[in-house]
C-alpha atoms as one frame of an Amber mdcrd trajectory, in Angstrom:
protein
  -0.265   0.143  -0.499   0.931   3.575  -0.727   2.280   5.683   1.700   0.202
   8.633   3.251   2.675  11.918   1.085   1.183  15.105  -0.391   1.650  14.227
  -3.068  -1.043  11.575  -3.462  -3.141  13.817  -1.435  -2.449  16.529  -4.088
  -3.671  13.570  -6.006  -6.522  12.764  -4.878  -7.840  16.293  -4.712  -6.765
  16.490  -8.401  -8.496  13.737  -8.732 -12.233  15.328  -6.611 -10.880  19.007
  -8.294 -11.129  16.901 -12.411 -14.546  14.762 -11.536 -16.119  17.967 -10.087
 -15.360  20.430 -12.529 -16.695  17.544 -15.383 -19.946  18.302 -13.748 -20.153
  21.733 -13.781 -19.082  21.941 -17.502 -20.811  19.451 -19.178 -24.038  21.288
 -16.968 -23.259  25.183 -18.528 -22.738  23.361 -21.887 -26.086  21.379 -21.800
 -27.780  24.780 -20.283 -25.338  26.332 -22.779 -27.822  24.573 -25.364 -30.854
  24.349 -24.088 -32.172  27.121 -21.982 -30.529  30.337 -23.055 -30.948  28.874
 -27.154 -33.395  30.287 -29.089 -33.166  27.271 -31.737 -33.559  24.809 -29.106
 -37.460  26.720 -28.038 -38.185  26.867 -31.900 -37.046  23.124 -32.098 -40.099
  22.067 -28.812 -42.802  24.135 -30.483 -41.803  22.763 -34.819 -41.697  18.829
 -33.072 -45.136  19.599 -30.761 -46.617  21.840 -34.054 -47.655  23.864 -31.479
 -48.977  26.935 -34.305 -50.861  23.763 -35.827 -52.637  22.926 -32.754 -52.932
  26.537 -31.945 -55.152  26.633 -33.638 -56.562  23.028 -34.410 -56.986  22.951
 -30.475 -57.139  25.663 -28.237 -58.405  27.788 -30.458 -61.294  25.468 -30.892
 -61.411  25.244 -27.179 -64.535  25.774 -25.188 -63.372  28.427 -22.927 -61.572
  30.161 -25.243 -63.978  30.087 -27.314 -66.527  31.805 -25.210 -63.041  34.721
 -24.658 -63.605  35.327 -28.818 -67.347  34.796 -28.784 -66.951  37.548 -26.256
 -64.685  39.716 -29.096 -66.106  39.777 -31.917 -70.106  39.467 -30.656 -69.611
  43.559 -32.325 -68.343  42.809 -35.138 -70.668  43.233 -38.773 -69.462  39.880
 -39.502 -71.344  36.462 -38.366 -68.802  34.787 -35.845 -68.951  31.464 -38.194
 -66.963  33.600 -41.042 -64.247  35.434 -38.062 -63.524  31.823 -36.600 -63.453
  30.842 -39.758 -60.865  33.013 -41.392 -58.593  32.942 -37.515 -55.986  32.389
 -40.315 -56.222  35.136 -42.162 -57.151  37.150 -38.945 -54.509  36.405 -37.194
 -51.581  34.402 -40.530 -50.010  31.174 -38.380 -47.002  33.033 -40.159 -47.438
  36.161 -38.189 -48.216  34.285 -35.055 -44.527  31.932 -35.746 -42.546  35.610
 -35.900 -44.535  37.547 -32.766 -43.491  34.375 -30.642 -39.411  33.989 -31.962
 -39.464  37.874 -31.664 -40.379  37.256 -28.513 -38.217  34.091 -27.228 -34.885
  36.482 -28.873 -36.713  38.794 -26.244 -36.053  35.534 -22.949 -33.098  34.128
 -24.457 -31.683  37.615 -24.577 -32.987  38.930 -21.312 -31.211  35.279 -19.946
 -28.194  35.653 -21.377 -27.907  40.323 -20.144 -27.926  40.931 -23.137 -31.396
  42.089 -22.486 -32.467  44.624 -19.425 -34.704  44.750 -18.369 -37.122  42.304
 -19.926 -39.709  43.443 -21.938 -42.039  40.694 -23.788 -45.321  43.186 -26.146
 -46.749  42.265 -29.211 -47.926  44.814 -31.503 -51.590  44.169 -32.619 -51.837
  46.068 -35.225 -51.216  44.664 -38.482 -54.258  42.139 -36.025 -56.966  44.733
 -35.826 -55.710  46.017 -39.401 -56.859  41.935 -41.069 -59.721  41.914 -39.123
 -60.937  45.546 -40.393 -59.730  43.908 -43.855 -62.701  40.817 -43.132 -65.502
  42.989 -41.993 -64.825  44.823 -45.578 -63.833  42.115 -47.469 -67.938  40.304
 -46.386 -69.635  43.821 -46.531 -68.708  44.334 -50.227 -69.774  40.401 -51.328
 -72.695  41.076 -49.432 -73.989  43.479 -52.221 -72.159  42.252 -54.879 -74.602
  40.346 -57.000 -77.642  41.651 -55.697 -80.592  42.467 -57.788 -82.361  46.543
 -58.105 -85.960  46.321 -57.322 -87.436  49.513 -58.388 -89.578  51.446 -55.729
 -93.351  53.076 -56.267 -92.051  56.837 -55.717 -89.055  58.878 -53.524 -90.493
  57.792 -49.931 -90.163  53.561 -50.896 -86.998  54.402 -52.049 -85.753  56.359
 -48.881 -87.312  53.536 -46.996 -85.119  50.917 -48.806 -82.518  52.510 -48.864
 -82.492  52.616 -45.193 -83.285  50.133 -44.330 -80.053  48.585 -47.312 -77.976
  50.650 -45.277 -78.880  48.998 -41.867 -78.220  45.882 -43.797 -74.721  46.203
 -44.967 -74.878  47.508 -41.199 -74.647  43.983 -39.011 -73.527  41.928 -41.059
 -77.003  40.974 -43.681 -76.847  41.025 -47.242 -79.686  42.844 -48.533 -82.665
  41.329 -50.360 -82.496  42.919 -52.906 -81.373  46.778 -53.973 -83.798  49.938
 -54.393 -84.298  51.138 -57.692 -86.134  54.218 -58.436 -84.466  57.391 -61.651
 -83.947  60.500 -59.466 -84.061  64.040 -60.405 -80.941  65.786 -59.007 -82.707
  67.353 -56.009 -83.748  64.010 -55.107 -80.197  62.465 -55.980 -78.661  66.061
 -53.484 -81.615  64.320 -50.817 -80.226  60.838 -50.825 -77.457  61.833 -50.987
 -77.693  63.659 -47.566 -79.907  60.767 -46.704 -77.283  57.769 -47.531 -74.030
  60.424 -45.539 -76.138  60.858 -42.661 -75.184  56.934 -41.309 -70.646  58.421
 -41.855 -68.992  60.535 -39.413 -68.738  63.420 -40.154 -65.929  63.550 -41.023
 -65.547  62.092 -43.615 -69.138  62.986 -45.013 -67.542  65.854 -47.746 -64.126
  63.176 -49.092 -67.680  60.883 -49.509 -70.857  63.466 -51.302 -69.265  63.310
 -54.965 -69.185  60.000 -55.782 -72.482  58.914 -53.706 -74.318  61.935 -55.625
 -73.346  60.837 -59.010 -74.113  57.306 -58.794 -77.764  58.382 -56.691 -77.731
  60.322 -60.561 -77.195  57.958 -62.510 -79.183  54.206 -60.319 -76.427  52.982
 -60.248 -77.511  52.221 -55.730 -74.233  49.639 -55.647 -71.615  51.163 -56.253
 -72.823  53.955 -53.557 -72.731  50.590 -50.987 -69.405  50.017 -52.484 -68.707
  53.249 -51.996 -70.380  53.481 -48.200 -70.102  50.440 -46.753 -66.444  50.364
 -45.677 -66.022  53.249 -43.605 -70.117  52.188 -42.281 -67.749  49.320 -41.331
 -64.892  50.714 -40.252 -66.897  53.100 -37.998 -69.347  49.710 -36.625 -65.243
  47.483 -35.745 -64.159  50.124 -34.673 -65.637  49.137 -30.991 -65.024  45.065
 -30.717 -61.590  46.335 -32.236 -61.648  49.344 -29.221 -62.033  45.785 -26.758
 -59.036  44.385 -28.504 -57.497  47.039 -27.753 -58.753  47.574 -24.136 -58.441
  44.434 -23.080 -54.401  44.370 -24.101 -53.563  48.117 -22.723 -53.194  50.260
 -26.717 -51.729  48.947 -30.090 -48.616  47.144 -28.051 -50.005  43.810 -25.734
 -47.596  43.956 -23.214 -47.538  40.260 -22.293 -45.224  40.930 -18.178 -48.549
  41.689 -17.311 -50.083  38.615 -18.042 -47.651  35.476 -17.141 -45.985  35.041
 -14.514 -42.624  34.736 -14.862 -40.978  34.720 -11.123 -39.183  31.617 -12.085
 -37.513  33.859 -15.223 -36.762  36.941 -12.693 -35.752  33.712 -10.405 -33.191
  32.319 -12.453 -31.591  35.930 -14.524 -29.094  36.231 -12.466 -27.499  32.926
 -12.650 -27.931  32.963 -15.831 -26.542  36.442 -17.307 -24.084  36.140 -15.076
 -22.940  33.387 -13.105 -22.928  30.503 -15.675 -20.748  32.251 -18.222 -18.397
  32.731 -14.478 -19.078  29.147 -13.518 -18.280  27.366 -16.969 -14.922  29.581
 -17.651 -13.876  28.497 -14.161 -14.201  25.036 -13.885 -13.749  24.906 -17.250
 -10.367  26.191 -15.666  -9.405  24.430 -12.388 -10.510  21.375 -14.883  -6.951
  22.299 -16.689  -4.779  22.601 -13.692  -6.198  19.649 -12.330  -5.287  16.879
 -15.530  -2.282  18.584 -14.924  -1.791  17.835 -11.447  -3.077  14.242 -11.856
   0.249  13.497 -14.540   2.463  15.893 -12.717   1.673  13.170  -9.659   0.885
   9.835 -11.390   3.491   6.928 -11.691   5.892   7.328 -14.089   5.026   4.128
 -14.929   3.991   3.903 -18.891   0.163   3.669 -19.237  -0.282   4.989 -15.470
  -1.019   8.311 -15.829  -3.346   8.289 -19.404  -5.388   5.717 -17.527  -5.384
   7.621 -13.992  -6.019  10.956 -16.390  -9.221   8.766 -18.604 -10.364   7.285
 -15.001 -10.708  10.589 -13.853 -12.607  12.461 -17.476 -14.334   8.813 -17.507
 -16.024   9.764 -13.630 -16.409  13.124 -14.215 -19.023  11.796 -17.115 -20.786
   9.270 -14.482 -21.403  11.545 -12.568 -22.847  13.725 -15.087 -25.234  10.866
 -16.320 -26.417   9.905 -13.017 -27.300  13.456 -11.452 -29.201  14.248 -14.403
 -30.871  11.492 -14.036 -31.435  12.692 -10.253 -32.965  15.695 -11.469 -35.109
  14.114 -13.489 -36.345  11.781 -11.227 -36.872  14.486  -8.670 -37.639  17.411
 -10.253 -41.922  16.164 -10.694 -40.900  16.670 -14.298 -43.489  19.952 -14.748
 -41.678  23.450 -15.204 -45.703  24.817 -14.761 -48.112  24.026 -12.907 -51.251
  23.124 -15.145 -53.843  25.457 -14.109 -57.497  24.540 -13.863 -58.713  28.036
 -15.312 -56.998  27.087 -18.632 -58.707  26.353 -22.035 -57.878  22.082 -22.065
 -56.783  22.096 -25.164 -53.806  24.805 -23.492 -53.486  22.866 -20.936 -52.161
  18.825 -23.122 -50.159  22.281 -24.973 -48.813  23.659 -22.244 -47.617  19.793
 -21.429 -46.272  18.603 -24.228 -44.362  21.188 -24.693 -43.140  20.310 -21.394
 -42.444  16.963 -21.577 -40.450  17.749 -25.273 -38.369  20.952 -23.451 -37.029
  18.728 -20.749 -36.434  15.415 -22.601 -34.377  17.156 -24.524 -31.900  19.251
 -21.961 -31.944  15.228 -21.125 -30.735  14.454 -23.721 -28.831  17.523 -24.154
 -26.970  16.723 -20.602 -26.955  13.422 -21.408 -24.836  14.262 -24.712 -22.641
  16.675 -22.419 -21.504  13.765 -20.252 -21.037  10.898 -22.507 -18.718  13.185
 -24.145 -16.175  13.042 -21.354 -16.830   9.275 -20.202 -15.471   8.162 -23.730
 -12.823   9.995 -23.450 -12.444   9.371 -20.186 -12.028   5.382 -21.452 -10.529
   5.644 -24.746  -7.884   7.100 -22.993  -8.279   4.493 -19.571  -7.911   1.897
 -22.596  -5.255   3.712 -24.762  -3.241   3.400 -21.270  -4.070  -0.013 -20.634
  -3.132  -0.785 -23.965   0.285   0.922 -23.716   0.634  -1.704 -20.240  -0.483
  -4.800 -21.767   1.961  -3.893 -25.096   0.365  -6.534 -27.336   3.982  -7.685
 -29.726   3.034  -6.962 -33.274   3.399 -10.584 -34.905   0.041 -11.427 -31.757
  -1.976  -8.924 -32.821  -1.656  -9.900 -37.311  -1.957 -13.597 -36.543  -5.549
 -13.220 -36.031  -6.066 -10.465 -38.674  -6.103 -13.340 -41.836  -8.401 -15.620
 -40.131 -11.074 -11.971 -38.988 -10.662 -11.850 -42.341 -11.841 -14.841 -43.994
 -14.387 -15.282 -40.700 -15.547 -11.797 -41.976 -15.608 -12.168 -45.310 -17.509
 -16.269 -45.608 -19.966 -14.379 -42.790 -20.721 -11.441 -44.715 -20.579 -14.039
 -48.020 -23.713 -15.764 -46.342 -25.943 -13.117 -45.499 -26.843 -11.933 -48.624
 -27.173 -16.009 -49.843 -30.000 -16.236 -46.864 -31.508 -12.926 -45.440 -33.146
 -12.069 -48.359 -35.060 -15.883 -48.378 -35.502 -15.578 -44.384 -36.495 -12.532
 -44.393 -40.589 -12.214 -44.509 -42.780 -10.457 -47.252 -43.908  -7.874 -46.079
 -47.716  -8.238 -45.643 -49.871  -6.122 -48.468 -52.020  -3.515 -46.527 -55.115
  -0.842 -48.397 -55.695   2.022 -47.162 -52.984   1.663 -44.239 -54.505  -1.967
 -43.085 -53.783  -5.757 -43.749 -57.566  -6.192 -42.889 -59.038  -4.002 -45.871
 -58.448  -5.613 -48.673 -60.949  -7.839 -47.991 -63.172  -5.615 -47.217 -65.953
  -4.521 -49.658 -66.229  -1.138 -50.418 -69.357  -0.389 -49.151 -68.148  -1.088
 -45.453 -65.111   0.986 -45.454 -65.675   3.825 -43.284 -63.961   6.992 -45.689
 -62.400  10.324 -43.723 -63.586  13.042 -45.742 -63.093  16.507 -46.424 -66.147
  18.597 -46.106 -65.948  21.635 -49.272 -61.967  20.497 -49.775 -61.402  22.712
 -51.764 -61.934  25.420 -49.350 -58.935  25.836 -47.311 -57.362  28.376 -45.255
 -54.221  27.711 -47.823 -55.925  29.000 -51.084 -57.377  31.999 -49.607 -61.301
  30.734 -49.358 -63.347  33.926 -47.537 -65.399  31.752 -45.213 -62.750  28.620
 -45.402 -63.620  24.312 -44.632 -60.069  23.216 -44.299 -57.427  24.247 -43.495
 -54.970  21.995 -45.789 -54.473  22.027 -49.402 -56.765  19.019 -50.963 -53.333
  16.794 -51.739 -52.327  18.053 -47.313 -55.451  16.729 -46.263 -55.123  13.094
 -48.071 -52.039  12.680 -47.116 -53.772  13.603 -43.472 -55.614  10.675 -43.709
 -58.241  12.074 -45.872 -60.083   9.776 -48.030 -62.819  11.145 -49.654 -63.256
  15.129 -51.398 -66.712  16.479 -51.488 -66.023  19.493 -53.734 -67.996  21.368
 -55.885 -67.424  22.601 -59.675 -68.594  26.246 -61.153 -68.567  27.951 -64.408
 -67.485  31.846 -63.075 -71.385  34.035 -63.880 -70.605  36.330 -66.212 -73.534
  39.601 -67.054 -75.059  38.588 -70.259 -75.705  34.988 -67.143 -77.343  37.616
 -65.452 -78.651  39.829 -67.409 -80.407  36.581 -68.858 -82.312  36.161 -65.880
 -84.172  39.553 -65.647 -85.521  39.122 -68.934 -88.420  37.471 -67.246 -88.950
  40.453 -64.950 -90.696  44.070 -65.105 -86.388  45.784 -65.694 -86.593  48.290
 -68.230 -83.188  47.692 -70.632 -81.795  50.776 -69.485 -82.210  49.149 -66.253
 -81.180  45.501 -67.133 -77.948  47.013 -68.622 -77.023  48.531 -65.482 -77.216
  46.318 -63.028 -75.242  43.662 -65.503 -72.141  46.963 -66.129 -72.462  46.102
 -61.624 -72.228  42.809 -61.150 -69.447  43.254 -63.689 -67.648  45.616 -62.340
 -67.355  43.194 -58.978 -67.064  40.211 -59.422 -65.602  39.997 -63.190 -65.370
  36.734 -64.829 -63.162  34.470 -65.453 -62.837  31.747 -68.219 -63.557  27.600
 -67.594 -64.047  25.203 -64.834 -63.389  26.049 -61.055 -64.115  24.991 -57.870
 -65.213  27.093 -55.578 -67.978  27.333 -52.496 -71.024  29.023 -53.388 -69.415
  31.808 -55.621 -65.900  32.374 -56.882 -65.845  35.639 -55.859 -65.256  34.050
 -52.530 -62.550  31.840 -53.651 -61.718  29.414 -56.662 -59.266  27.475 -57.640
 -59.143  25.900 -61.252 -60.755  22.265 -61.351 -58.327  20.524 -64.159 -54.640
  21.658 -63.252 -56.116  20.291 -59.197 -57.219  16.966 -60.119 -54.258  16.160
 -61.781 -52.928  16.930 -58.607 -55.374  14.086 -56.719 -53.749  12.093 -59.877
 -50.548  12.642 -59.446 -50.876  11.955 -55.313 -52.564   8.808 -56.519 -50.057
   7.650 -58.635 -47.725   7.743 -55.837 -49.420   5.817 -53.011 -51.345   3.061
 -55.319 -52.364   1.392 -52.442 -54.903   3.887 -51.652 -58.887   3.846 -52.709
 -59.976   7.474 -53.374 -64.180   8.752 -53.246 -64.996  11.970 -55.107 -69.220
  13.097 -54.322 -69.162  16.757 -56.458 -71.638  19.194 -56.148 -72.268  19.776
 -60.210 -72.642  23.155 -61.394 -71.205  22.601 -64.522 -72.654  19.143 -66.819
 -71.512  15.476 -66.794 -69.961  16.238 -70.342 -67.993  18.993 -69.224 -66.837
  16.671 -66.048 -66.115  14.187 -67.777 -64.283  16.343 -70.515 -62.595  18.113
 -67.033 -61.484  13.848 -65.864 -59.964  13.178 -69.156 -57.878  16.264 -69.799
 -56.458  15.688 -65.967 -55.771  12.650 -67.175 -57.941  10.441 -64.643 -59.209
   7.480 -66.718 -57.171   4.972 -66.414 -57.901   6.041 -62.559 -61.581   5.607
 -62.364 -63.518   2.814 -61.704 -67.366   2.099 -62.793 -69.610   1.024 -60.749
 -72.825  -1.447 -61.401 -75.413  -0.437 -63.122 -77.286  -1.623 -60.330 -76.891
   0.019 -57.114 -78.422  -2.447 -54.798 -75.481  -4.895 -56.610 -72.390  -6.022
 -54.742 -69.400  -4.506 -54.112 -65.710  -5.160 -54.563 -62.889  -5.229 -52.151
 -60.344  -2.557 -51.308 -58.261  -5.335 -52.494 -59.564  -5.898 -55.841 -60.308
  -2.333 -57.240 -56.687  -1.375 -55.674 -54.986  -4.167 -57.915 -57.360  -2.937
 -61.292 -55.893  -0.190 -60.863 -59.581   1.747 -61.018 -59.341   2.535 -57.544
 -61.269   6.976 -58.163 -64.653   6.054 -56.930 -66.388   9.897 -58.477 -70.213
  10.349 -57.912 -72.211  13.158 -59.092 -74.922  15.948 -56.590 -77.406  16.400
 -59.364 -75.257  13.953 -63.152 -76.139  10.753 -63.911 -73.371  10.128 -66.961
 -72.803  10.119 -69.600 -69.771   8.121 -68.521 -70.133   5.135 -66.825 -68.140
   5.673 -64.311 -70.174   9.593 -63.253 -72.507   7.987 -61.687 -75.740  10.120
 -59.604 -74.186   9.800 -55.831 -78.353   9.302 -54.595 -78.619   5.852 -55.913
 -76.245   4.630 -55.384 -76.074   5.914 -51.369 -78.498   7.558 -49.071 -77.211
  10.687 -45.884 -77.732  12.362 -43.422 -79.052  16.303 -42.712 -76.120  18.341
 -43.600 -77.943  21.557 -42.174 -77.601  22.132 -38.663 -76.567  25.439 -36.163
 -76.217  23.750 -32.681 -74.435  20.525 -31.623 -77.890  19.167 -30.206 -78.994
  19.252 -33.260 -77.199  16.343 -35.828 -80.470  13.564 -36.103 -80.019  10.856
 -38.785 -83.292  11.083 -40.098 -83.239  10.462 -43.964 -83.028  12.905 -46.239
 -81.657  12.793 -49.913 -81.412   9.256 -51.561 -83.948   8.275 -48.728 -82.802
   4.967 -47.091 -81.808   1.903 -47.772 -79.295   2.291 -49.720 -75.942   0.217
 -49.333 -73.562   3.704 -49.530 -74.432   5.800 -46.128 -72.623   9.158 -46.253
 -72.893  11.275 -42.285 -72.617  15.275 -42.741 -70.834  15.780 -39.299 -70.707
  19.558 -39.720 -72.431  22.679 -38.519 -73.435  25.148 -41.023 -74.392  28.231
 -38.625 -73.846  30.655 -40.338 -70.297  29.075 -42.835 -68.662  26.528 -41.219
 -68.694  26.574 -37.015 -64.457  26.159 -36.562 -65.016  26.368 -32.740 -68.119
  23.153 -32.499 -65.730  21.948 -34.575 -63.924  21.419 -31.403 -66.391  19.786
 -30.173 -68.401  17.776 -33.432 -64.537  16.073 -34.282 -63.951  14.822 -30.967
 -63.372  10.907 -31.216 -66.477   9.838 -28.878 -68.994  12.267 -30.757 -67.901
  10.574 -33.800 -68.612   7.259 -32.267 -71.186   8.102 -30.842 -72.933   9.680
 -33.451 -72.463   6.760 -36.446 -73.413   4.526 -34.356 -76.341   5.887 -33.374
 -77.466   6.285 -37.342 -76.096   2.698 -37.854 -78.469   1.499 -35.660 -81.218
   4.145 -37.488 -80.832   2.790 -41.387 -79.201  -0.857 -40.148 -76.435   0.051
 -42.336 -72.387   0.729 -41.061 -71.622   4.701 -42.101 -69.300   5.119 -45.288
 -68.446   9.106 -45.813 -67.926  10.273 -42.477 -67.967  14.453 -43.632 -66.309
  17.386 -41.297 -65.160  20.372 -41.498 -61.446  21.203 -40.813 -60.797  18.128
 -40.568 -56.940  18.657 -38.744 -58.847  19.720 -35.753 -60.512  17.436 -32.904
 -60.340  13.847 -34.425 -62.850  12.671 -36.887 -59.720  10.329 -38.197 -58.702
   8.366 -34.913 -63.261   7.918 -35.380 -62.595   6.120 -39.040 -59.411   4.429
 -37.520 -61.489   2.694 -34.894 -64.668   2.326 -36.800 -62.602   0.138 -40.074
 -60.660  -1.193 -37.000 -64.567  -2.766 -35.083 -66.258  -3.310 -38.175
């Protein structure tokens, strides 16, 4: 046993110092890579899809919905229009930019680069978007309203007042009053219209209003004054937001509990750098001392340094595990007042952040552990000093054996590996299931997306992204843009004069100019449109990239069957379309049979029935539930189009309260809600539900419900 000497004591102290300093350096490196790194927080947010979940889970939560309804109650726009356009009012890129800005402020504060902490959000872009949306909506209200002649000036003035009130309240006028006016009457009517505006804005608009009234152009009158009217009405709701936020800049310091952030600030801003620098310097000194006090025997000094570093790495790993076990896994305690969607998001973000911090810390521990092990191994190898001849004696047999094993692997592994099971729609069990016994997640008004900037969108991502997310049924609407002459033709049987019909056509042409071709629109193409053939071509490309998927299109057709067939041919889909049996009661093939045939695109129409053999009227083959529900508790299973007793069953599962309701989608798209209604309707109709049609497929878990239906059948 080596006697206790000053040299030995110094070696022990140097070893302990090296181990402790390795721990400190590893922990400090972890903190720099996580706590004071902007990239760390951004990575956690992206990893948990936080920005998508904000719209799909948090803003549709019942508690959050109540706040949204209160804030938006004063807008001259139906609630459903604002909530369905929430990604236009508050774009994801804006949320991401604002979040990254606040992350930069927090990290700068923790590093000591910014003091004091300033967390404020500029609300002006959001407030401007709300006002713009209200004005766009008000323009749509009057875009295609027909004129109606009035018997006298008093009746004209009364109806003009009613029209203004409708626009101000966010309602579409029943019609526009029309009456040839004298110059005196036009001036009087202009005064009547301008009285609804703030006094300081009247003179700027007076000339345009008087000229339009003199020409009988009520559409131009409304187009002139509506933005000003709506801006005033919108001001009250925008003022609520400003009051809540404390101005155009929302200071988050007053809304968030930042006590913990302020508590660690002194350590991260000043202490972290100093501690890391001191620990690194002491580590170098300790390693030098170990080398100098170590045994001069060959390999002993590298082994001593290696054991010190490896021990420090092992101590760091044990420290990380202990902190994780005793820390409770929570950085922020949950609050019962928060919306459940927000609570789940915060919990998931915390879990991911802690997991990533743990991985980073263990990675920091692994560096000295591996380096120490290699250094110690080198020292041991120097001590053993195997003869070169002994080492080389094993090279040839080892190489020969490795080559033989590799050759055997090339021959035997492919023979032994089992072939991958066949999958249809992602499931082995669905290949032998008939088409009419499979449930398909179906996107209602699939083309009406936020991405394509539809006014009042009913889906968020593009159609092909919906397919990537598990949608296998698409409800789409085909249209042609109305031309002014088509609108005028509808007026030929009216009592309007030729001059009045020309005036109406000119107004419509100016407000809603036509565009040639075939389009996917929702009700009116001016509220959003995408070209039909290019979109069909993209669907075909997706199907060819996914050769084991069966897709169904249910077309609300405002174009002819011949035009539809031509569009499918131009899009190159004729080799994919499936032709149903002429007898709607006949059995359907299995998904596997449809996939094997290559004919796996089923296309139905709401109106047409041909002429292409593959283009059949849905209601010959299928039945549905009603589709106009104002509230979730009104949803029923009573027969609607298609009657009863059909082999295919479409479940219309969405709320249409003045348009789609993003808020209600958070409730009705919940997995249990979908399953309960499907069970109720299947018992009532005696047939399995095939198409579960929902708005906002990314909200809730309708896909999980459909997967459960297919698994349990």
